[in-house]
């Protein structure tokens, strides 16, 4: 299956509004199109820092700005789109075989990532040329 940039969409998560504070919940296989096997988060990101800079062979992810904001640049090797995340009830789904870069982190921001599998370095393309060759045979 050739995964496409169009599949990488914002997902609205349930939000229970309450004067005592809002609540959002996420159920694997329901609100996200995969079972959640791992959660990790980026925090204490210094101003001007960039994260990501890789693609995954098989991993599905949902990225949420739990606090503050940042941008995710998605790239299928032909087209690119920049998505600004700044809501803790909105997640960006990223399918496999999409190069991503994260930048423009606001001070104190927290980026939470839900992932369909455990960490495996051999699931990464960290070299853009290798990614392009695998994706497009270029
Ligand atoms: P990486 O995925 O390159 O970070 P990002 O894409 O957010 O910039 O991971 C950075 C380092 O952390 C790398 O050495 C692998 C390690 N790591 C784990 O050990 N487990 C994990 O779940 C993740 C995401 C990374």
mmCIF file of N, CA and C and ligand atoms in Angstrom:
data_model
loop_
_atom_site.group_PDB
_atom_site.id
_atom_site.type_symbol
_atom_site.label_atom_id
_atom_site.label_comp_id
_atom_site.label_asym_id
_atom_site.label_seq_id
_atom_site.Cartn_x
_atom_site.Cartn_y
_atom_site.Cartn_z
ATOM 1 N N UNK A 1 0.844 -1.201 0.000
ATOM 2 C CA UNK A 1 0.000 0.000 0.000
ATOM 3 C C UNK A 1 0.877 1.248 0.000
ATOM 4 N N UNK A 2 0.580 2.202 -0.877
ATOM 5 C CA UNK A 2 1.327 3.454 -0.909
ATOM 6 C C UNK A 2 0.607 4.475 -0.031
ATOM 7 N N UNK A 3 1.194 4.754 1.112
ATOM 8 C CA UNK A 3 0.597 5.737 2.024
ATOM 9 C C UNK A 3 0.752 7.135 1.438
ATOM 10 N N UNK A 4 -0.250 7.986 1.642
ATOM 11 C CA UNK A 4 -0.218 9.312 1.028
ATOM 12 C C UNK A 4 -0.322 10.420 2.069
ATOM 13 N N UNK A 5 0.121 11.580 1.638
ATOM 14 C CA UNK A 5 0.056 12.778 2.488
ATOM 15 C C UNK A 5 -1.390 13.099 2.877
ATOM 16 N N UNK A 6 -2.341 12.786 1.978
ATOM 17 C CA UNK A 6 -3.760 13.095 2.240
ATOM 18 C C UNK A 6 -4.286 12.317 3.451
ATOM 19 N N UNK A 7 -3.659 11.169 3.745
ATOM 20 C CA UNK A 7 -4.107 10.389 4.895
ATOM 21 C C UNK A 7 -3.703 11.029 6.220
ATOM 22 N N UNK A 8 -2.747 11.931 6.166
ATOM 23 C CA UNK A 8 -2.257 12.581 7.391
ATOM 24 C C UNK A 8 -3.162 13.759 7.708
ATOM 25 N N UNK A 9 -4.110 13.523 8.588
ATOM 26 C CA UNK A 9 -5.165 14.508 8.874
ATOM 27 C C UNK A 9 -5.234 14.795 10.360
ATOM 28 N N UNK A 10 -5.838 15.942 10.659
ATOM 29 C CA UNK A 10 -6.113 16.258 12.059
ATOM 30 C C UNK A 10 -7.286 15.410 12.538
ATOM 31 N N UNK A 11 -7.173 14.902 13.733
ATOM 32 C CA UNK A 11 -8.227 14.093 14.343
ATOM 33 C C UNK A 11 -8.774 14.864 15.545
ATOM 34 N N UNK A 12 -10.074 15.112 15.530
ATOM 35 C CA UNK A 12 -10.704 15.776 16.679
ATOM 36 C C UNK A 12 -10.937 14.744 17.774
ATOM 37 N N UNK A 13 -10.418 15.008 18.946
ATOM 38 C CA UNK A 13 -10.576 14.091 20.069
ATOM 39 C C UNK A 13 -11.743 14.554 20.934
ATOM 40 N N UNK A 14 -12.350 13.627 21.663
ATOM 41 C CA UNK A 14 -13.465 14.027 22.527
ATOM 42 C C UNK A 14 -13.001 15.030 23.577
ATOM 43 N N UNK A 15 -13.873 15.990 23.855
ATOM 44 C CA UNK A 15 -13.544 17.010 24.864
ATOM 45 C C UNK A 15 -14.737 17.164 25.784
ATOM 46 N N UNK A 16 -14.549 16.824 27.034
ATOM 47 C CA UNK A 16 -15.605 16.978 28.035
ATOM 48 C C UNK A 16 -15.363 18.318 28.724
ATOM 49 N N UNK A 17 -16.214 19.285 28.357
ATOM 50 C CA UNK A 17 -16.026 20.618 28.918
ATOM 51 C C UNK A 17 -16.616 20.700 30.316
ATOM 52 N N UNK A 18 -15.895 21.333 31.187
ATOM 53 C CA UNK A 18 -16.294 21.371 32.598
ATOM 54 C C UNK A 18 -15.701 22.629 33.219
ATOM 55 N N UNK A 19 -16.500 23.352 33.998
ATOM 56 C CA UNK A 19 -15.934 24.546 34.640
ATOM 57 C C UNK A 19 -14.744 24.232 35.536
ATOM 58 N N UNK A 20 -14.618 22.975 35.961
ATOM 59 C CA UNK A 20 -13.481 22.592 36.811
ATOM 60 C C UNK A 20 -12.234 22.298 35.988
ATOM 61 N N UNK A 21 -12.393 22.326 34.653
ATOM 62 C CA UNK A 21 -11.272 21.986 33.771
ATOM 63 C C UNK A 21 -11.731 20.972 32.753
ATOM 64 N N UNK A 22 -11.213 21.049 31.552
ATOM 65 C CA UNK A 22 -11.651 20.160 30.476
ATOM 66 C C UNK A 22 -10.930 18.816 30.523
ATOM 67 N N UNK A 23 -11.561 17.833 29.899
ATOM 68 C CA UNK A 23 -10.999 16.482 29.913
ATOM 69 C C UNK A 23 -11.070 15.895 28.499
ATOM 70 N N UNK A 24 -9.974 15.321 28.056
ATOM 71 C CA UNK A 24 -9.945 14.639 26.757
ATOM 72 C C UNK A 24 -9.445 13.224 26.974
ATOM 73 N N UNK A 25 -10.022 12.278 26.252
ATOM 74 C CA UNK A 25 -9.568 10.888 26.365
ATOM 75 C C UNK A 25 -9.338 10.314 24.974
ATOM 76 N N UNK A 26 -8.510 9.295 24.914
ATOM 77 C CA UNK A 26 -8.142 8.679 23.625
ATOM 78 C C UNK A 26 -8.185 7.173 23.794
ATOM 79 N N UNK A 27 -8.919 6.508 22.921
ATOM 80 C CA UNK A 27 -9.000 5.050 22.969
ATOM 81 C C UNK A 27 -8.359 4.481 21.712
ATOM 82 N N UNK A 28 -7.430 3.563 21.925
ATOM 83 C CA UNK A 28 -6.723 2.934 20.807
ATOM 84 C C UNK A 28 -7.695 2.195 19.910
ATOM 85 N N UNK A 29 -7.505 2.317 18.589
ATOM 86 C CA UNK A 29 -8.355 1.622 17.631
ATOM 87 C C UNK A 29 -9.718 2.277 17.463
ATOM 88 N N UNK A 30 -9.975 3.332 18.218
ATOM 89 C CA UNK A 30 -11.274 4.021 18.151
ATOM 90 C C UNK A 30 -11.060 5.464 17.692
ATOM 91 N N UNK A 31 -10.423 6.260 18.565
ATOM 92 C CA UNK A 31 -10.148 7.649 18.194
ATOM 93 C C UNK A 31 -8.912 7.755 17.327
ATOM 94 N N UNK A 32 -8.055 6.753 17.410
ATOM 95 C CA UNK A 32 -6.881 6.703 16.526
ATOM 96 C C UNK A 32 -6.964 5.394 15.740
ATOM 97 N N UNK A 33 -6.541 5.413 14.467
ATOM 98 C CA UNK A 33 -6.738 4.236 13.610
ATOM 99 C C UNK A 33 -5.685 3.151 13.820
ATOM 100 N N UNK A 34 -5.217 2.980 15.067
ATOM 101 C CA UNK A 34 -4.258 1.908 15.353
ATOM 102 C C UNK A 34 -4.315 1.626 16.849
ATOM 103 N N UNK A 35 -3.788 0.491 17.248
ATOM 104 C CA UNK A 35 -3.671 0.194 18.667
ATOM 105 C C UNK A 35 -2.420 0.878 19.210
ATOM 106 N N UNK A 36 -2.558 1.473 20.355
ATOM 107 C CA UNK A 36 -1.446 2.245 20.926
ATOM 108 C C UNK A 36 -0.520 1.297 21.694
ATOM 109 N N UNK A 37 0.735 1.240 21.238
ATOM 110 C CA UNK A 37 1.723 0.381 21.907
ATOM 111 C C UNK A 37 2.766 1.184 22.670
ATOM 112 N N UNK A 38 2.786 2.488 22.412
ATOM 113 C CA UNK A 38 3.843 3.314 23.036
ATOM 114 C C UNK A 38 3.385 4.761 23.095
ATOM 115 N N UNK A 39 3.793 5.426 24.140
ATOM 116 C CA UNK A 39 3.577 6.874 24.287
ATOM 117 C C UNK A 39 4.924 7.489 24.619
ATOM 118 N N UNK A 40 5.296 8.563 23.921
ATOM 119 C CA UNK A 40 6.477 9.319 24.343
ATOM 120 C C UNK A 40 6.201 10.796 24.173
ATOM 121 N N UNK A 41 7.009 11.628 24.795
ATOM 122 C CA UNK A 41 6.762 13.061 24.703
ATOM 123 C C UNK A 41 8.059 13.845 24.698
ATOM 124 N N UNK A 42 7.986 14.962 24.013
ATOM 125 C CA UNK A 42 9.111 15.895 23.920
ATOM 126 C C UNK A 42 8.783 17.093 24.796
ATOM 127 N N UNK A 43 9.729 17.540 25.565
ATOM 128 C CA UNK A 43 9.519 18.676 26.466
ATOM 129 C C UNK A 43 10.861 19.341 26.705
ATOM 130 N N UNK A 44 10.839 20.502 27.324
ATOM 131 C CA UNK A 44 12.084 21.277 27.528
ATOM 132 C C UNK A 44 12.801 21.489 26.197
ATOM 133 N N UNK A 45 12.032 21.714 25.141
ATOM 134 C CA UNK A 45 12.636 21.918 23.824
ATOM 135 C C UNK A 45 13.165 23.352 23.754
ATOM 136 N N UNK A 46 14.454 23.531 23.504
ATOM 137 C CA UNK A 46 14.983 24.901 23.466
ATOM 138 C C UNK A 46 14.476 25.674 22.255
ATOM 139 N N UNK A 47 14.370 26.989 22.395
ATOM 140 C CA UNK A 47 13.918 27.825 21.282
ATOM 141 C C UNK A 47 14.752 27.581 20.036
ATOM 142 N N UNK A 48 14.084 27.477 18.890
ATOM 143 C CA UNK A 48 14.793 27.303 17.621
ATOM 144 C C UNK A 48 15.163 25.853 17.305
ATOM 145 N N UNK A 49 14.895 24.931 18.244
ATOM 146 C CA UNK A 49 15.276 23.535 18.002
ATOM 147 C C UNK A 49 14.351 22.875 16.983
ATOM 148 N N UNK A 50 14.892 21.893 16.294
ATOM 149 C CA UNK A 50 14.104 21.090 15.354
ATOM 150 C C UNK A 50 14.203 19.628 15.767
ATOM 151 N N UNK A 51 13.098 18.928 15.663
ATOM 152 C CA UNK A 51 13.071 17.500 15.977
ATOM 153 C C UNK A 51 12.571 16.759 14.743
ATOM 154 N N UNK A 52 12.516 15.452 14.880
ATOM 155 C CA UNK A 52 12.083 14.648 13.726
ATOM 156 C C UNK A 52 13.227 14.538 12.731
ATOM 157 N N UNK A 53 12.904 14.739 11.457
ATOM 158 C CA UNK A 53 13.929 14.565 10.436
ATOM 159 C C UNK A 53 14.108 13.093 10.107
ATOM 160 N N UNK A 54 12.966 12.424 9.942
ATOM 161 C CA UNK A 54 13.007 11.008 9.584
ATOM 162 C C UNK A 54 11.630 10.556 9.116
ATOM 163 N N UNK A 55 11.571 9.356 8.587
ATOM 164 C CA UNK A 55 10.301 8.708 8.242
ATOM 165 C C UNK A 55 10.300 7.327 8.885
ATOM 166 N N UNK A 56 9.109 6.768 9.015
ATOM 167 C CA UNK A 56 8.995 5.405 9.549
ATOM 168 C C UNK A 56 8.498 4.455 8.474
ATOM 169 N N UNK A 57 9.006 3.249 8.517
ATOM 170 C CA UNK A 57 8.605 2.242 7.522
ATOM 171 C C UNK A 57 7.194 1.723 7.785
ATOM 172 N N UNK A 58 6.891 1.452 9.052
ATOM 173 C CA UNK A 58 5.591 0.820 9.356
ATOM 174 C C UNK A 58 4.820 1.501 10.476
ATOM 175 N N UNK A 59 5.451 2.422 11.160
ATOM 176 C CA UNK A 59 4.839 2.997 12.363
ATOM 177 C C UNK A 59 3.762 4.031 12.032
ATOM 178 N N UNK A 60 2.638 3.920 12.718
ATOM 179 C CA UNK A 60 1.573 4.928 12.672
ATOM 180 C C UNK A 60 1.688 5.759 13.951
ATOM 181 N N UNK A 61 1.441 7.053 13.838
ATOM 182 C CA UNK A 61 1.574 7.913 15.011
ATOM 183 C C UNK A 61 0.454 8.950 15.068
ATOM 184 N N UNK A 62 0.166 9.406 16.263
ATOM 185 C CA UNK A 62 -0.714 10.552 16.450
ATOM 186 C C UNK A 62 0.047 11.539 17.337
ATOM 187 N N UNK A 63 0.182 12.774 16.852
ATOM 188 C CA UNK A 63 0.963 13.797 17.556
ATOM 189 C C UNK A 63 0.014 14.852 18.122
ATOM 190 N N UNK A 64 0.195 15.166 19.384
ATOM 191 C CA UNK A 64 -0.688 16.129 20.059
ATOM 192 C C UNK A 64 0.153 17.171 20.793
ATOM 193 N N UNK A 65 -0.227 18.431 20.630
ATOM 194 C CA UNK A 65 0.386 19.498 21.430
ATOM 195 C C UNK A 65 -0.337 19.519 22.769
ATOM 196 N N UNK A 66 0.222 18.867 23.766
ATOM 197 C CA UNK A 66 -0.428 18.804 25.084
ATOM 198 C C UNK A 66 -0.409 20.155 25.768
ATOM 199 N N UNK A 67 0.620 20.934 25.427
ATOM 200 C CA UNK A 67 0.756 22.282 25.978
ATOM 201 C C UNK A 67 1.541 23.100 24.964
ATOM 202 N N UNK A 68 1.214 24.381 24.826
ATOM 203 C CA UNK A 68 1.929 25.233 23.881
ATOM 204 C C UNK A 68 1.643 24.843 22.446
ATOM 205 N N UNK A 69 2.602 25.110 21.589
ATOM 206 C CA UNK A 69 2.378 24.871 20.158
ATOM 207 C C UNK A 69 3.689 24.561 19.444
ATOM 208 N N UNK A 70 3.557 23.977 18.269
ATOM 209 C CA UNK A 70 4.696 23.705 17.383
ATOM 210 C C UNK A 70 4.140 23.356 16.015
ATOM 211 N N UNK A 71 5.014 23.277 15.033
ATOM 212 C CA UNK A 71 4.614 22.930 13.668
ATOM 213 C C UNK A 71 5.155 21.549 13.302
ATOM 214 N N UNK A 72 4.406 20.839 12.485
ATOM 215 C CA UNK A 72 4.875 19.575 11.912
ATOM 216 C C UNK A 72 4.879 19.747 10.398
ATOM 217 N N UNK A 73 6.025 19.530 9.787
ATOM 218 C CA UNK A 73 6.113 19.585 8.328
ATOM 219 C C UNK A 73 6.124 18.146 7.814
ATOM 220 N N UNK A 74 5.120 17.840 7.004
ATOM 221 C CA UNK A 74 4.968 16.491 6.443
ATOM 222 C C UNK A 74 5.401 16.510 4.991
ATOM 223 N N UNK A 75 6.091 15.469 4.555
ATOM 224 C CA UNK A 75 6.702 15.460 3.235
ATOM 225 C C UNK A 75 6.672 14.025 2.708
ATOM 226 N N UNK A 76 6.004 13.831 1.573
ATOM 227 C CA UNK A 76 5.979 12.482 0.985
ATOM 228 C C UNK A 76 7.052 12.323 -0.092
ATOM 229 N N UNK A 77 7.896 13.326 -0.209
ATOM 230 C CA UNK A 77 8.959 13.280 -1.227
ATOM 231 C C UNK A 77 8.582 14.029 -2.488
ATOM 232 N N UNK A 78 7.291 14.351 -2.617
ATOM 233 C CA UNK A 78 6.826 15.141 -3.770
ATOM 234 C C UNK A 78 6.113 16.406 -3.294
ATOM 235 N N UNK A 79 5.238 16.242 -2.320
ATOM 236 C CA UNK A 79 4.507 17.380 -1.770
ATOM 237 C C UNK A 79 4.797 17.506 -0.277
ATOM 238 N N UNK A 80 4.605 18.744 0.205
ATOM 239 C CA UNK A 80 4.828 19.021 1.627
ATOM 240 C C UNK A 80 3.632 19.761 2.185
ATOM 241 N N UNK A 81 3.352 19.581 3.461
ATOM 242 C CA UNK A 81 2.394 20.461 4.127
ATOM 243 C C UNK A 81 2.838 20.717 5.556
ATOM 244 N N UNK A 82 2.605 21.953 6.002
ATOM 245 C CA UNK A 82 2.963 22.370 7.355
ATOM 246 C C UNK A 82 1.684 22.464 8.177
ATOM 247 N N UNK A 83 1.671 21.801 9.325
ATOM 248 C CA UNK A 83 0.491 21.793 10.195
ATOM 249 C C UNK A 83 0.888 22.386 11.546
ATOM 250 N N UNK A 84 0.141 23.386 11.978
ATOM 251 C CA UNK A 84 0.392 24.016 13.276
ATOM 252 C C UNK A 84 -0.470 23.320 14.321
ATOM 253 N N UNK A 85 0.140 22.813 15.367
ATOM 254 C CA UNK A 85 -0.619 22.144 16.437
ATOM 255 C C UNK A 85 -0.579 23.003 17.698
ATOM 256 N N UNK A 86 -1.749 23.284 18.233
ATOM 257 C CA UNK A 86 -1.804 24.111 19.455
ATOM 258 C C UNK A 86 -3.020 23.794 20.329
ATOM 259 N N UNK A 87 -3.659 22.638 20.086
ATOM 260 C CA UNK A 87 -4.833 22.254 20.878
ATOM 261 C C UNK A 87 -4.624 20.857 21.462
ATOM 262 N N UNK A 88 -4.934 20.698 22.751
ATOM 263 C CA UNK A 88 -4.716 19.390 23.376
ATOM 264 C C UNK A 88 -5.861 18.420 23.078
ATOM 265 N N UNK A 89 -6.857 18.863 22.303
ATOM 266 C CA UNK A 89 -7.947 17.960 21.885
ATOM 267 C C UNK A 89 -7.918 17.727 20.370
ATOM 268 N N UNK A 90 -6.772 17.991 19.753
ATOM 269 C CA UNK A 90 -6.641 17.772 18.315
ATOM 270 C C UNK A 90 -5.307 17.084 18.050
ATOM 271 N N UNK A 91 -5.352 15.965 17.355
ATOM 272 C CA UNK A 91 -4.123 15.213 17.080
ATOM 273 C C UNK A 91 -3.872 15.127 15.591
ATOM 274 N N UNK A 92 -2.614 15.059 15.230
ATOM 275 C CA UNK A 92 -2.254 14.885 13.816
ATOM 276 C C UNK A 92 -1.845 13.443 13.590
ATOM 277 N N UNK A 93 -2.626 12.748 12.773
ATOM 278 C CA UNK A 93 -2.286 11.360 12.425
ATOM 279 C C UNK A 93 -1.217 11.357 11.326
ATOM 280 N N UNK A 94 -0.185 10.582 11.531
ATOM 281 C CA UNK A 94 0.866 10.436 10.506
ATOM 282 C C UNK A 94 1.003 8.957 10.163
ATOM 283 N N UNK A 95 0.780 8.642 8.900
ATOM 284 C CA UNK A 95 0.889 7.258 8.435
ATOM 285 C C UNK A 95 2.364 6.927 8.154
ATOM 286 N N UNK A 96 2.665 5.661 7.898
ATOM 287 C CA UNK A 96 4.046 5.292 7.563
ATOM 288 C C UNK A 96 4.517 5.963 6.267
ATOM 289 N N UNK A 97 5.807 5.984 6.073
ATOM 290 C CA UNK A 97 6.457 6.446 4.834
ATOM 291 C C UNK A 97 6.218 7.930 4.539
ATOM 292 N N UNK A 98 6.131 8.731 5.613
ATOM 293 C CA UNK A 98 6.039 10.185 5.473
ATOM 294 C C UNK A 98 7.201 10.800 6.260
ATOM 295 N N UNK A 99 8.004 11.591 5.584
ATOM 296 C CA UNK A 99 9.097 12.312 6.260
ATOM 297 C C UNK A 99 8.494 13.440 7.075
ATOM 298 N N UNK A 100 8.937 13.604 8.325
ATOM 299 C CA UNK A 100 8.390 14.664 9.167
ATOM 300 C C UNK A 100 9.503 15.432 9.878
ATOM 301 N N UNK A 101 9.248 16.728 10.004
ATOM 302 C CA UNK A 101 10.118 17.594 10.793
ATOM 303 C C UNK A 101 9.251 18.428 11.715
ATOM 304 N N UNK A 102 9.711 18.641 12.939
ATOM 305 C CA UNK A 102 8.963 19.437 13.917
ATOM 306 C C UNK A 102 9.805 20.654 14.273
ATOM 307 N N UNK A 103 9.176 21.845 14.215
ATOM 308 C CA UNK A 103 9.903 23.059 14.556
ATOM 309 C C UNK A 103 8.932 24.103 15.110
ATOM 310 N N UNK A 104 9.456 25.291 15.334
ATOM 311 C CA UNK A 104 8.617 26.401 15.812
ATOM 312 C C UNK A 104 7.982 26.103 17.178
ATOM 313 N N UNK A 105 8.724 25.400 18.035
ATOM 314 C CA UNK A 105 8.200 25.056 19.368
ATOM 315 C C UNK A 105 8.070 26.311 20.216
ATOM 316 N N UNK A 106 6.907 26.490 20.832
ATOM 317 C CA UNK A 106 6.752 27.610 21.762
ATOM 318 C C UNK A 106 7.415 27.228 23.089
ATOM 319 N N UNK A 107 7.715 28.248 23.859
ATOM 320 C CA UNK A 107 8.353 28.019 25.153
ATOM 321 C C UNK A 107 7.436 27.179 26.056
ATOM 322 N N UNK A 108 7.954 26.140 26.655
ATOM 323 C CA UNK A 108 7.172 25.303 27.568
ATOM 324 C C UNK A 108 6.249 24.314 26.884
ATOM 325 N N UNK A 109 6.386 24.162 25.568
ATOM 326 C CA UNK A 109 5.470 23.257 24.866
ATOM 327 C C UNK A 109 5.798 21.791 25.168
ATOM 328 N N UNK A 110 4.771 20.975 25.067
ATOM 329 C CA UNK A 110 4.923 19.525 25.262
ATOM 330 C C UNK A 110 4.287 18.820 24.080
ATOM 331 N N UNK A 111 5.065 17.995 23.412
ATOM 332 C CA UNK A 111 4.598 17.239 22.236
ATOM 333 C C UNK A 111 4.452 15.784 22.634
ATOM 334 N N UNK A 112 3.216 15.301 22.653
ATOM 335 C CA UNK A 112 2.999 13.898 22.996
ATOM 336 C C UNK A 112 2.743 13.096 21.723
ATOM 337 N N UNK A 113 3.339 11.924 21.656
ATOM 338 C CA UNK A 113 3.193 11.068 20.480
ATOM 339 C C UNK A 113 2.667 9.698 20.906
ATOM 340 N N UNK A 114 1.567 9.289 20.286
ATOM 341 C CA UNK A 114 1.050 7.933 20.464
ATOM 342 C C UNK A 114 1.530 7.125 19.260
ATOM 343 N N UNK A 115 2.029 5.943 19.503
ATOM 344 C CA UNK A 115 2.637 5.173 18.413
ATOM 345 C C UNK A 115 2.101 3.749 18.385
ATOM 346 N N UNK A 116 2.077 3.194 17.192
ATOM 347 C CA UNK A 116 1.467 1.869 16.992
ATOM 348 C C UNK A 116 2.400 0.724 17.347
ATOM 349 N N UNK A 117 3.641 1.046 17.673
ATOM 350 C CA UNK A 117 4.576 -0.025 18.020
ATOM 351 C C UNK A 117 5.654 0.488 18.967
ATOM 352 N N UNK A 118 6.372 -0.429 19.531
ATOM 353 C CA UNK A 118 7.483 -0.051 20.401
ATOM 354 C C UNK A 118 8.609 0.546 19.573
ATOM 355 N N UNK A 119 9.529 1.194 20.255
ATOM 356 C CA UNK A 119 10.668 1.812 19.572
ATOM 357 C C UNK A 119 11.514 0.738 18.882
ATOM 358 N N UNK A 120 11.802 0.976 17.612
ATOM 359 C CA UNK A 120 12.681 0.071 16.858
ATOM 360 C C UNK A 120 13.471 0.908 15.860
ATOM 361 N N UNK A 121 14.758 0.986 16.063
ATOM 362 C CA UNK A 121 15.582 1.835 15.190
ATOM 363 C C UNK A 121 15.518 1.363 13.727
ATOM 364 N N UNK A 122 15.317 0.067 13.526
ATOM 365 C CA UNK A 122 15.294 -0.406 12.127
ATOM 366 C C UNK A 122 13.982 -0.080 11.406
ATOM 367 N N UNK A 123 13.064 0.588 12.112
ATOM 368 C CA UNK A 123 11.839 1.076 11.456
ATOM 369 C C UNK A 123 12.029 2.493 10.887
ATOM 370 N N UNK A 124 13.190 3.087 11.148
ATOM 371 C CA UNK A 124 13.424 4.481 10.725
ATOM 372 C C UNK A 124 14.120 4.566 9.368
ATOM 373 N N UNK A 125 13.752 5.585 8.574
ATOM 374 C CA UNK A 125 14.632 6.118 7.539
ATOM 375 C C UNK A 125 15.144 7.429 8.086
ATOM 376 N N UNK A 126 16.404 7.527 8.369
ATOM 377 C CA UNK A 126 16.970 8.785 8.867
ATOM 378 C C UNK A 126 17.709 9.532 7.770
ATOM 379 N N UNK A 127 17.847 8.885 6.633
ATOM 380 C CA UNK A 127 18.523 9.504 5.489
ATOM 381 C C UNK A 127 17.472 9.806 4.409
ATOM 382 N N UNK A 128 17.382 11.083 4.032
ATOM 383 C CA UNK A 128 16.311 11.489 3.110
ATOM 384 C C UNK A 128 16.442 10.801 1.752
ATOM 385 N N UNK A 129 17.665 10.634 1.282
ATOM 386 C CA UNK A 129 17.876 9.979 -0.018
ATOM 387 C C UNK A 129 17.417 8.518 0.030
ATOM 388 N N UNK A 130 17.719 7.865 1.136
ATOM 389 C CA UNK A 130 17.289 6.464 1.291
ATOM 390 C C UNK A 130 15.761 6.383 1.353
ATOM 391 N N UNK A 131 15.155 7.362 2.041
ATOM 392 C CA UNK A 131 13.687 7.426 2.099
ATOM 393 C C UNK A 131 13.102 7.599 0.700
ATOM 394 N N UNK A 132 13.658 8.530 -0.073
ATOM 395 C CA UNK A 132 13.157 8.795 -1.426
ATOM 396 C C UNK A 132 13.285 7.559 -2.320
ATOM 397 N N UNK A 133 14.408 6.871 -2.161
ATOM 398 C CA UNK A 133 14.642 5.670 -2.976
ATOM 399 C C UNK A 133 13.613 4.600 -2.620
ATOM 400 N N UNK A 134 13.353 4.438 -1.317
ATOM 401 C CA UNK A 134 12.399 3.418 -0.884
ATOM 402 C C UNK A 134 10.979 3.782 -1.310
ATOM 403 N N UNK A 135 10.681 5.069 -1.262
ATOM 404 C CA UNK A 135 9.297 5.499 -1.521
ATOM 405 C C UNK A 135 8.987 5.577 -3.020
ATOM 406 N N UNK A 136 9.937 6.137 -3.770
ATOM 407 C CA UNK A 136 9.659 6.424 -5.178
ATOM 408 C C UNK A 136 10.605 5.689 -6.127
ATOM 409 N N UNK A 137 11.545 4.970 -5.558
ATOM 410 C CA UNK A 137 12.536 4.312 -6.412
ATOM 411 C C UNK A 137 13.463 5.324 -7.095
ATOM 412 N N UNK A 138 13.504 6.541 -6.494
ATOM 413 C CA UNK A 138 14.279 7.628 -7.151
ATOM 414 C C UNK A 138 15.746 7.582 -6.714
HETATM 415 P P1 LIG B 1 14.067 10.355 17.613
HETATM 416 O O1 LIG B 1 12.929 9.480 17.226
HETATM 417 O O2 LIG B 1 15.125 10.591 16.577
HETATM 418 O O3 LIG B 1 13.551 11.769 18.133
HETATM 419 P P2 LIG B 1 12.691 12.895 17.380
HETATM 420 O O4 LIG B 1 12.189 12.319 16.108
HETATM 421 O O5 LIG B 1 11.622 13.231 18.332
HETATM 422 O O6 LIG B 1 13.584 14.061 17.152
HETATM 423 O O7 LIG B 1 14.737 9.759 18.929
HETATM 424 C C1 LIG B 1 15.766 10.421 19.625
HETATM 425 C C2 LIG B 1 16.530 9.387 20.448
HETATM 426 O O8 LIG B 1 15.682 8.800 21.421
HETATM 427 C C3 LIG B 1 17.107 8.244 19.613
HETATM 428 O O9 LIG B 1 18.397 7.940 20.117
HETATM 429 C C4 LIG B 1 16.179 7.099 19.879
HETATM 430 C C5 LIG B 1 15.646 7.378 21.273
HETATM 431 N N1 LIG B 1 14.257 6.917 21.442
HETATM 432 C C6 LIG B 1 13.984 5.822 22.234
HETATM 433 O O10 LIG B 1 14.899 5.192 22.813
HETATM 434 N N2 LIG B 1 12.688 5.427 22.392
HETATM 435 C C7 LIG B 1 11.664 6.067 21.791
HETATM 436 O O11 LIG B 1 10.474 5.672 21.961
HETATM 437 C C8 LIG B 1 11.945 7.199 20.947
HETATM 438 C C9 LIG B 1 10.868 7.948 20.238
HETATM 439 C C10 LIG B 1 13.259 7.591 20.808
#
